């Protein structure tokens, strides 16, 4: 029998960032909490405590995870089945990586939303000193809520940190006076996606790669030109090579080669680590290499190129 899908809503952030208050308000909202059997996993206990009597729906069961070793697939499955959970909410520990939870999720659990709750008075300090943890939380979240925001704070400072990691994340500023506003700062790309040929400078490849992956439909059928380092493998079809760049998200330890599939009849003339200027048409279609739909480039022109001054691309 097909396993029933259980939606998972994750609320991330660092200690005392306001996660408990945010979740409390969410569960008091009759539009969200109408009585579904809800398992609330609390992976971090701060000064604030939940007041279940104020929840709009009274079918919320709280389970505190005191140690990361308890967060196993077996335990999560048992706790959900004990209450016949219809959904799961997670107040996640800011010092734990998200992937540790994803790997422990039982079959049938599906992440529906990830929200990052940030204390505006401490966020920039966390970003400066625990950058990799900030990147981990922002990389997958649909919404970041900057609470305790004041009129004298520079929204652009917060905006740049988020946009340096994700262009798709919604940003909300919750002011101490009770007002809220969505981020409306325009953030144009450094290249023209409507040009006949989208020409990308060396320093902007990371932004191109991320935007293609986030907005594939927008690039379908477009022609792009960029400089990349090539990768070949005997396992690839004879008319295929990979062209991309090494990208650093937050620190040297996370540098990853991010490449795009390229179809070209002369692919076998390419050597590993060759730098090329590539002009190609982008088609969004299924590829066994990606294991899903993705950008498959058909080369229109391939020329030798010199390595850029900065071999590693970044989002800044």
C-alpha positions as YAML, in Angstrom:
chain: A
units: angstrom
residues:
- id: 1
  name: UNK
  ca: [0.00, 0.00, 0.00]
- id: 2
  name: UNK
  ca: [1.17, 3.51, -0.77]
- id: 3
  name: UNK
  ca: [2.49, 5.36, 2.30]
- id: 4
  name: UNK
  ca: [0.36, 8.36, 3.25]
- id: 5
  name: UNK
  ca: [2.29, 11.60, 2.76]
- id: 6
  name: UNK
  ca: [2.90, 13.57, 5.95]
- id: 7
  name: UNK
  ca: [3.72, 17.25, 5.38]
- id: 8
  name: UNK
  ca: [6.62, 18.67, 7.40]
- id: 9
  name: UNK
  ca: [6.93, 22.35, 8.30]
- id: 10
  name: UNK
  ca: [10.38, 23.33, 9.54]
- id: 11
  name: UNK
  ca: [11.12, 26.43, 11.59]
- id: 12
  name: UNK
  ca: [14.85, 27.08, 11.84]
- id: 13
  name: UNK
  ca: [16.97, 29.72, 13.54]
- id: 14
  name: UNK
  ca: [19.39, 30.16, 16.38]
- id: 15
  name: UNK
  ca: [18.76, 30.08, 20.14]
- id: 16
  name: UNK
  ca: [16.44, 32.84, 21.37]
- id: 17
  name: UNK
  ca: [15.71, 33.98, 17.82]
- id: 18
  name: UNK
  ca: [11.96, 33.83, 18.40]
- id: 19
  name: UNK
  ca: [11.10, 30.41, 16.93]
- id: 20
  name: UNK
  ca: [8.84, 29.39, 19.82]
- id: 21
  name: UNK
  ca: [6.90, 32.65, 19.71]
- id: 22
  name: UNK
  ca: [6.50, 32.34, 15.92]
- id: 23
  name: UNK
  ca: [5.26, 28.73, 16.11]
- id: 24
  name: UNK
  ca: [2.96, 29.55, 19.04]
- id: 25
  name: UNK
  ca: [1.34, 32.26, 16.95]
- id: 26
  name: UNK
  ca: [1.08, 29.93, 13.96]
- id: 27
  name: UNK
  ca: [-0.72, 27.27, 16.00]
- id: 28
  name: UNK
  ca: [-3.06, 29.89, 17.45]
- id: 29
  name: UNK
  ca: [-4.10, 30.86, 13.93]
- id: 30
  name: UNK
  ca: [-7.40, 29.23, 12.95]
- id: 31
  name: UNK
  ca: [-6.38, 29.40, 9.27]
- id: 32
  name: UNK
  ca: [-3.46, 27.03, 9.91]
- id: 33
  name: UNK
  ca: [-4.50, 24.95, 12.89]
- id: 34
  name: UNK
  ca: [-8.00, 23.59, 12.47]
- id: 35
  name: UNK
  ca: [-7.53, 20.47, 14.56]
- id: 36
  name: UNK
  ca: [-5.23, 18.29, 12.47]
- id: 37
  name: UNK
  ca: [-3.31, 15.73, 14.50]
- id: 38
  name: UNK
  ca: [0.02, 17.53, 14.74]
- id: 39
  name: UNK
  ca: [3.36, 16.31, 16.03]
- id: 40
  name: UNK
  ca: [5.50, 19.24, 17.20]
- id: 41
  name: UNK
  ca: [9.16, 18.27, 17.50]
- id: 42
  name: UNK
  ca: [11.12, 20.66, 19.72]
- id: 43
  name: UNK
  ca: [14.85, 20.29, 19.14]
- id: 44
  name: UNK
  ca: [15.92, 23.31, 21.14]
- id: 45
  name: UNK
  ca: [14.47, 24.73, 24.38]
- id: 46
  name: UNK
  ca: [14.95, 28.40, 25.13]
- id: 47
  name: UNK
  ca: [13.42, 30.70, 27.72]
- id: 48
  name: UNK
  ca: [10.02, 30.82, 26.03]
- id: 49
  name: UNK
  ca: [7.62, 27.91, 26.55]
- id: 50
  name: UNK
  ca: [4.61, 26.76, 24.60]
- id: 51
  name: UNK
  ca: [1.10, 27.39, 25.89]
- id: 52
  name: UNK
  ca: [-0.95, 24.59, 24.29]
- id: 53
  name: UNK
  ca: [-4.17, 25.85, 25.86]
- id: 54
  name: UNK
  ca: [-3.98, 28.81, 23.45]
- id: 55
  name: UNK
  ca: [-3.63, 26.66, 20.31]
- id: 56
  name: UNK
  ca: [-6.70, 27.03, 18.09]
- id: 57
  name: UNK
  ca: [-6.78, 23.31, 17.38]
- id: 58
  name: UNK
  ca: [-6.15, 21.08, 20.40]
- id: 59
  name: UNK
  ca: [-4.64, 18.11, 18.59]
- id: 60
  name: UNK
  ca: [-1.01, 19.19, 19.00]
- id: 61
  name: UNK
  ca: [1.37, 16.73, 20.67]
- id: 62
  name: UNK
  ca: [4.77, 18.09, 21.73]
- id: 63
  name: UNK
  ca: [7.86, 15.87, 21.71]
- id: 64
  name: UNK
  ca: [11.15, 17.32, 22.98]
- id: 65
  name: UNK
  ca: [14.33, 15.96, 21.36]
- id: 66
  name: UNK
  ca: [17.02, 16.62, 23.94]
- id: 67
  name: UNK
  ca: [19.92, 15.08, 22.01]
- id: 68
  name: UNK
  ca: [20.60, 14.75, 18.29]
- id: 69
  name: UNK
  ca: [21.17, 11.01, 18.72]
- id: 70
  name: UNK
  ca: [17.42, 10.64, 19.38]
- id: 71
  name: UNK
  ca: [16.64, 12.00, 15.91]
- id: 72
  name: UNK
  ca: [16.50, 8.69, 14.08]
- id: 73
  name: UNK
  ca: [14.17, 7.43, 11.39]
- id: 74
  name: UNK
  ca: [12.84, 4.78, 13.77]
- id: 75
  name: UNK
  ca: [12.05, 7.25, 16.55]
- id: 76
  name: UNK
  ca: [10.46, 9.81, 14.24]
- id: 77
  name: UNK
  ca: [8.26, 7.11, 12.74]
- id: 78
  name: UNK
  ca: [7.22, 5.79, 16.17]
- id: 79
  name: UNK
  ca: [6.36, 9.24, 17.54]
- id: 80
  name: UNK
  ca: [4.26, 10.06, 14.47]
- id: 81
  name: UNK
  ca: [2.40, 6.74, 14.51]
- id: 82
  name: UNK
  ca: [1.67, 6.97, 18.25]
- id: 83
  name: UNK
  ca: [-0.61, 9.94, 17.63]
- id: 84
  name: UNK
  ca: [-1.58, 9.09, 14.02]
- id: 85
  name: UNK
  ca: [0.04, 12.39, 13.00]
- id: 86
  name: UNK
  ca: [-1.38, 14.13, 9.94]
- id: 87
  name: UNK
  ca: [1.47, 16.64, 9.85]
- id: 88
  name: UNK
  ca: [4.72, 17.49, 11.61]
- id: 89
  name: UNK
  ca: [6.08, 20.84, 12.79]
- id: 90
  name: UNK
  ca: [9.76, 21.10, 13.74]
- id: 91
  name: UNK
  ca: [11.40, 23.73, 15.92]
- id: 92
  name: UNK
  ca: [14.91, 22.92, 14.74]
- id: 93
  name: UNK
  ca: [18.16, 23.40, 16.58]
- id: 94
  name: UNK
  ca: [20.17, 26.15, 14.92]
- id: 95
  name: UNK
  ca: [23.45, 24.34, 15.52]
- id: 96
  name: UNK
  ca: [22.32, 21.20, 13.66]
- id: 97
  name: UNK
  ca: [22.58, 20.90, 9.88]
- id: 98
  name: UNK
  ca: [19.27, 20.55, 8.03]
- id: 99
  name: UNK
  ca: [20.50, 17.53, 6.12]
- id: 100
  name: UNK
  ca: [20.80, 15.61, 9.40]
- id: 101
  name: UNK
  ca: [17.04, 15.86, 9.80]
- id: 102
  name: UNK
  ca: [16.28, 15.17, 6.13]
- id: 103
  name: UNK
  ca: [18.33, 11.96, 6.25]
- id: 104
  name: UNK
  ca: [16.38, 10.81, 9.30]
- id: 105
  name: UNK
  ca: [12.91, 11.46, 7.88]
- id: 106
  name: UNK
  ca: [10.75, 8.32, 7.56]
- id: 107
  name: UNK
  ca: [9.28, 7.25, 4.24]
- id: 108
  name: UNK
  ca: [6.28, 9.35, 3.35]
- id: 109
  name: UNK
  ca: [7.41, 12.50, 5.14]
- id: 110
  name: UNK
  ca: [7.68, 15.46, 2.76]
- id: 111
  name: UNK
  ca: [9.07, 18.90, 3.56]
- id: 112
  name: UNK
  ca: [6.38, 21.42, 2.61]
- id: 113
  name: UNK
  ca: [7.97, 24.59, 3.94]
- id: 114
  name: UNK
  ca: [11.14, 25.82, 5.61]
- id: 115
  name: UNK
  ca: [11.03, 29.14, 7.48]
- id: 116
  name: UNK
  ca: [14.08, 30.79, 9.00]
- id: 117
  name: UNK
  ca: [13.42, 32.94, 12.08]
- id: 118
  name: UNK
  ca: [16.20, 35.46, 12.73]
- id: 119
  name: UNK
  ca: [16.80, 37.91, 15.57]
- id: 120
  name: UNK
  ca: [17.88, 41.05, 13.69]
- id: 121
  name: UNK
  ca: [20.01, 42.21, 16.61]
- id: 122
  name: UNK
  ca: [22.26, 39.13, 16.48]
- id: 123
  name: UNK
  ca: [21.91, 37.88, 12.89]
- id: 124
  name: UNK
  ca: [24.90, 39.71, 11.39]
- id: 125
  name: UNK
  ca: [27.12, 38.44, 14.22]
- id: 126
  name: UNK
  ca: [26.03, 34.85, 13.53]
- id: 127
  name: UNK
  ca: [26.69, 35.42, 9.84]
- id: 128
  name: UNK
  ca: [30.18, 36.71, 10.57]
- id: 129
  name: UNK
  ca: [31.13, 33.95, 13.02]
- id: 130
  name: UNK
  ca: [29.01, 30.95, 11.97]
- id: 131
  name: UNK
  ca: [28.63, 31.59, 8.26]
- id: 132
  name: UNK
  ca: [28.33, 27.93, 7.26]
- id: 133
  name: UNK
  ca: [25.35, 27.44, 9.62]
- id: 134
  name: UNK
  ca: [23.64, 30.57, 8.28]
- id: 135
  name: UNK
  ca: [24.13, 29.35, 4.69]
- id: 136
  name: UNK
  ca: [22.74, 25.94, 5.66]
- id: 137
  name: UNK
  ca: [19.52, 27.51, 6.98]
- id: 138
  name: UNK
  ca: [19.03, 30.11, 4.23]
- id: 139
  name: UNK
  ca: [19.88, 27.85, 1.32]
- id: 140
  name: UNK
  ca: [16.57, 25.97, 1.39]
- id: 141
  name: UNK
  ca: [14.15, 28.28, 3.18]
- id: 142
  name: UNK
  ca: [11.18, 29.85, 1.40]
- id: 143
  name: UNK
  ca: [10.87, 32.66, 3.93]
- id: 144
  name: UNK
  ca: [13.22, 34.43, 6.33]
- id: 145
  name: UNK
  ca: [11.58, 36.49, 9.07]
- id: 146
  name: UNK
  ca: [13.82, 39.20, 10.55]
- id: 147
  name: UNK
  ca: [12.13, 39.99, 13.85]
- id: 148
  name: UNK
  ca: [13.02, 42.70, 16.39]
- id: 149
  name: UNK
  ca: [13.81, 44.96, 13.47]
- id: 150
  name: UNK
  ca: [14.13, 48.69, 14.10]
- id: 151
  name: UNK
  ca: [13.89, 51.73, 11.81]
- id: 152
  name: UNK
  ca: [17.59, 52.54, 12.22]
- id: 153
  name: UNK
  ca: [18.70, 49.16, 10.83]
- id: 154
  name: UNK
  ca: [19.92, 48.98, 7.23]
- id: 155
  name: UNK
  ca: [17.67, 46.61, 5.27]
- id: 156
  name: UNK
  ca: [20.21, 46.43, 2.47]
- id: 157
  name: UNK
  ca: [22.75, 44.77, 4.80]
- id: 158
  name: UNK
  ca: [20.30, 41.95, 5.56]
- id: 159
  name: UNK
  ca: [19.06, 41.78, 1.99]
- id: 160
  name: UNK
  ca: [22.56, 41.26, 0.60]
- id: 161
  name: UNK
  ca: [23.32, 38.41, 3.00]
- id: 162
  name: UNK
  ca: [20.15, 36.56, 1.99]
- id: 163
  name: UNK
  ca: [20.52, 37.25, -1.74]
- id: 164
  name: UNK
  ca: [24.12, 36.10, -1.63]
- id: 165
  name: UNK
  ca: [22.74, 32.66, -0.79]
- id: 166
  name: UNK
  ca: [19.27, 32.52, -2.36]
- id: 167
  name: UNK
  ca: [17.41, 34.65, -4.88]
- id: 168
  name: UNK
  ca: [14.09, 32.89, -4.31]
- id: 169
  name: UNK
  ca: [13.73, 33.37, -0.54]
- id: 170
  name: UNK
  ca: [11.04, 35.81, 0.60]
- id: 171
  name: UNK
  ca: [12.22, 38.33, 3.20]
- id: 172
  name: UNK
  ca: [10.00, 39.85, 5.90]
- id: 173
  name: UNK
  ca: [11.00, 42.55, 8.39]
- id: 174
  name: UNK
  ca: [9.03, 42.45, 11.65]
- id: 175
  name: UNK
  ca: [9.48, 45.77, 13.46]
- id: 176
  name: UNK
  ca: [9.48, 46.20, 17.22]
- id: 177
  name: UNK
  ca: [6.46, 48.55, 16.90]
- id: 178
  name: UNK
  ca: [4.34, 45.65, 15.60]
- id: 179
  name: UNK
  ca: [4.45, 46.54, 11.92]
- id: 180
  name: UNK
  ca: [5.77, 44.20, 9.22]
- id: 181
  name: UNK
  ca: [6.86, 44.66, 5.63]
- id: 182
  name: UNK
  ca: [8.10, 42.45, 2.81]
- id: 183
  name: UNK
  ca: [11.46, 43.18, 1.25]
- id: 184
  name: UNK
  ca: [10.91, 45.08, -2.00]
- id: 185
  name: UNK
  ca: [14.52, 45.85, -2.91]
- id: 186
  name: UNK
  ca: [15.04, 45.21, -6.62]
- id: 187
  name: UNK
  ca: [17.88, 42.82, -7.24]
- id: 188
  name: UNK
  ca: [18.62, 42.75, -10.97]
- id: 189
  name: UNK
  ca: [20.92, 40.16, -12.41]
- id: 190
  name: UNK
  ca: [24.29, 41.41, -13.73]
- id: 191
  name: UNK
  ca: [23.43, 40.08, -17.21]
- id: 192
  name: UNK
  ca: [20.49, 40.51, -19.56]
- id: 193
  name: UNK
  ca: [18.37, 37.35, -19.68]
- id: 194
  name: UNK
  ca: [16.40, 38.80, -22.60]
- id: 195
  name: UNK
  ca: [19.41, 39.45, -24.82]
- id: 196
  name: UNK
  ca: [19.84, 37.48, -28.04]
- id: 197
  name: UNK
  ca: [22.96, 36.03, -26.41]
- id: 198
  name: UNK
  ca: [23.14, 36.14, -22.60]
- id: 199
  name: UNK
  ca: [26.80, 37.05, -22.09]
- id: 200
  name: UNK
  ca: [28.12, 36.32, -18.60]
- id: 201
  name: UNK
  ca: [31.29, 37.82, -17.12]
- id: 202
  name: UNK
  ca: [33.76, 35.58, -15.26]
- id: 203
  name: UNK
  ca: [32.74, 36.89, -11.85]
- id: 204
  name: UNK
  ca: [29.03, 36.27, -12.48]
- id: 205
  name: UNK
  ca: [28.96, 32.56, -13.36]
- id: 206
  name: UNK
  ca: [27.75, 31.53, -9.89]
- id: 207
  name: UNK
  ca: [24.73, 33.84, -10.25]
- id: 208
  name: UNK
  ca: [23.99, 32.41, -13.72]
- id: 209
  name: UNK
  ca: [24.22, 28.82, -12.48]
- id: 210
  name: UNK
  ca: [21.94, 29.42, -9.51]
- id: 211
  name: UNK
  ca: [19.40, 31.41, -11.51]
- id: 212
  name: UNK
  ca: [19.19, 28.74, -14.21]
- id: 213
  name: UNK
  ca: [18.58, 26.08, -11.57]
- id: 214
  name: UNK
  ca: [15.99, 28.24, -9.76]
- id: 215
  name: UNK
  ca: [14.17, 29.55, -12.87]
- id: 216
  name: UNK
  ca: [14.64, 26.89, -15.55]
- id: 217
  name: UNK
  ca: [11.58, 27.84, -17.60]
- id: 218
  name: UNK
  ca: [12.92, 31.37, -18.05]
- id: 219
  name: UNK
  ca: [16.05, 30.01, -19.77]
- id: 220
  name: UNK
  ca: [14.45, 27.39, -21.98]
- id: 221
  name: UNK
  ca: [15.44, 28.11, -25.58]
- id: 222
  name: UNK
  ca: [17.81, 30.95, -24.65]
- id: 223
  name: UNK
  ca: [21.40, 31.25, -25.90]
- id: 224
  name: UNK
  ca: [24.14, 31.83, -23.34]
- id: 225
  name: UNK
  ca: [27.86, 32.57, -23.51]
- id: 226
  name: UNK
  ca: [30.23, 32.01, -20.60]
- id: 227
  name: UNK
  ca: [33.73, 30.84, -19.77]
- id: 228
  name: UNK
  ca: [34.01, 27.50, -17.97]
- id: 229
  name: UNK
  ca: [36.33, 24.69, -17.05]
- id: 230
  name: UNK
  ca: [35.47, 21.42, -18.74]
- id: 231
  name: UNK
  ca: [35.11, 17.92, -17.38]
- id: 232
  name: UNK
  ca: [35.02, 14.71, -19.43]
- id: 233
  name: UNK
  ca: [34.44, 11.12, -18.48]
- id: 234
  name: UNK
  ca: [34.37, 7.85, -20.42]
- id: 235
  name: UNK
  ca: [30.97, 7.16, -18.87]
- id: 236
  name: UNK
  ca: [29.51, 10.20, -20.64]
- id: 237
  name: UNK
  ca: [28.10, 9.79, -24.15]
- id: 238
  name: UNK
  ca: [30.63, 10.57, -26.89]
- id: 239
  name: UNK
  ca: [28.87, 13.82, -27.78]
- id: 240
  name: UNK
  ca: [28.71, 15.09, -24.20]
- id: 241
  name: UNK
  ca: [30.94, 17.01, -21.81]
- id: 242
  name: UNK
  ca: [30.41, 19.13, -18.71]
- id: 243
  name: UNK
  ca: [31.23, 22.83, -18.55]
- id: 244
  name: UNK
  ca: [31.05, 24.89, -15.35]
- id: 245
  name: UNK
  ca: [33.01, 26.46, -12.55]
- id: 246
  name: UNK
  ca: [34.10, 25.71, -9.00]
- id: 247
  name: UNK
  ca: [31.78, 27.71, -6.74]
- id: 248
  name: UNK
  ca: [32.28, 28.74, -3.11]
- id: 249
  name: UNK
  ca: [29.13, 29.44, -1.13]
- id: 250
  name: UNK
  ca: [30.54, 30.44, 2.23]
- id: 251
  name: UNK
  ca: [34.02, 29.04, 2.87]
- id: 252
  name: UNK
  ca: [36.88, 27.11, 1.27]
- id: 253
  name: UNK
  ca: [35.58, 23.81, 2.68]
- id: 254
  name: UNK
  ca: [32.37, 24.00, 0.64]
- id: 255
  name: UNK
  ca: [33.89, 24.69, -2.80]
- id: 256
  name: UNK
  ca: [32.00, 22.51, -5.30]
- id: 257
  name: UNK
  ca: [32.28, 22.00, -9.04]
- id: 258
  name: UNK
  ca: [28.96, 23.05, -10.55]
- id: 259
  name: UNK
  ca: [28.65, 22.09, -14.18]
- id: 260
  name: UNK
  ca: [26.10, 22.09, -16.98]
- id: 261
  name: UNK
  ca: [25.62, 19.28, -19.48]
- id: 262
  name: UNK
  ca: [26.82, 20.22, -22.98]
- id: 263
  name: UNK
  ca: [26.07, 18.37, -26.22]
- id: 264
  name: UNK
  ca: [28.73, 18.82, -28.94]
- id: 265
  name: UNK
  ca: [29.81, 16.51, -31.76]
- id: 266
  name: UNK
  ca: [33.50, 17.19, -31.03]
- id: 267
  name: UNK
  ca: [33.27, 16.52, -27.30]
- id: 268
  name: UNK
  ca: [36.02, 13.91, -27.48]
- id: 269
  name: UNK
  ca: [38.48, 16.69, -28.39]
- id: 270
  name: UNK
  ca: [37.94, 18.20, -24.93]
- id: 271
  name: UNK
  ca: [40.39, 17.39, -22.14]
- id: 272
  name: UNK
  ca: [39.74, 17.57, -18.41]
- id: 273
  name: UNK
  ca: [40.45, 21.02, -16.99]
- id: 274
  name: UNK
  ca: [40.35, 22.74, -20.40]
- id: 275
  name: UNK
  ca: [39.06, 26.30, -20.16]
- id: 276
  name: UNK
  ca: [36.62, 27.17, -22.95]
- id: 277
  name: UNK
  ca: [34.41, 30.02, -24.07]
- id: 278
  name: UNK
  ca: [31.09, 28.30, -24.66]
- id: 279
  name: UNK
  ca: [28.17, 29.67, -26.64]
- id: 280
  name: UNK
  ca: [25.18, 27.33, -26.44]
- id: 281
  name: UNK
  ca: [21.41, 27.01, -26.61]
- id: 282
  name: UNK
  ca: [19.70, 25.93, -23.40]
- id: 283
  name: UNK
  ca: [16.95, 23.30, -23.48]
- id: 284
  name: UNK
  ca: [15.22, 22.16, -20.32]
- id: 285
  name: UNK
  ca: [14.69, 18.44, -20.65]
- id: 286
  name: UNK
  ca: [15.21, 15.17, -18.84]
- id: 287
  name: UNK
  ca: [18.78, 13.90, -18.62]
- id: 288
  name: UNK
  ca: [20.01, 10.68, -17.05]
- id: 289
  name: UNK
  ca: [23.07, 12.60, -15.87]
- id: 290
  name: UNK
  ca: [20.92, 14.94, -13.77]
- id: 291
  name: UNK
  ca: [18.45, 12.20, -12.96]
- id: 292
  name: UNK
  ca: [15.66, 14.70, -13.65]
- id: 293
  name: UNK
  ca: [14.79, 17.60, -15.91]
- id: 294
  name: UNK
  ca: [17.55, 20.16, -16.18]
- id: 295
  name: UNK
  ca: [19.44, 22.52, -18.49]
- id: 296
  name: UNK
  ca: [21.00, 20.64, -21.40]
- id: 297
  name: UNK
  ca: [23.17, 22.91, -23.55]
- id: 298
  name: UNK
  ca: [23.72, 22.41, -27.27]
- id: 299
  name: UNK
  ca: [27.06, 23.97, -28.23]
- id: 300
  name: UNK
  ca: [26.96, 26.55, -31.00]
- id: 301
  name: UNK
  ca: [30.58, 27.62, -30.59]
- id: 302
  name: UNK
  ca: [33.46, 26.35, -28.43]
- id: 303
  name: UNK
  ca: [36.70, 28.32, -28.26]
- id: 304
  name: UNK
  ca: [39.88, 28.01, -26.15]
- id: 305
  name: UNK
  ca: [40.04, 30.40, -23.20]
- id: 306
  name: UNK
  ca: [42.48, 31.56, -20.56]
- id: 307
  name: UNK
  ca: [41.69, 30.74, -16.95]
- id: 308
  name: UNK
  ca: [40.12, 33.74, -15.15]
- id: 309
  name: UNK
  ca: [42.04, 35.62, -12.46]
- id: 310
  name: UNK
  ca: [39.70, 34.14, -9.85]
- id: 311
  name: UNK
  ca: [39.34, 30.44, -10.67]
- id: 312
  name: UNK
  ca: [36.67, 29.97, -7.96]
- id: 313
  name: UNK
  ca: [33.36, 31.76, -8.51]
- id: 314
  name: UNK
  ca: [31.27, 33.19, -5.67]
- id: 315
  name: UNK
  ca: [27.81, 34.76, -5.26]
- id: 316
  name: UNK
  ca: [29.20, 38.15, -4.32]
...
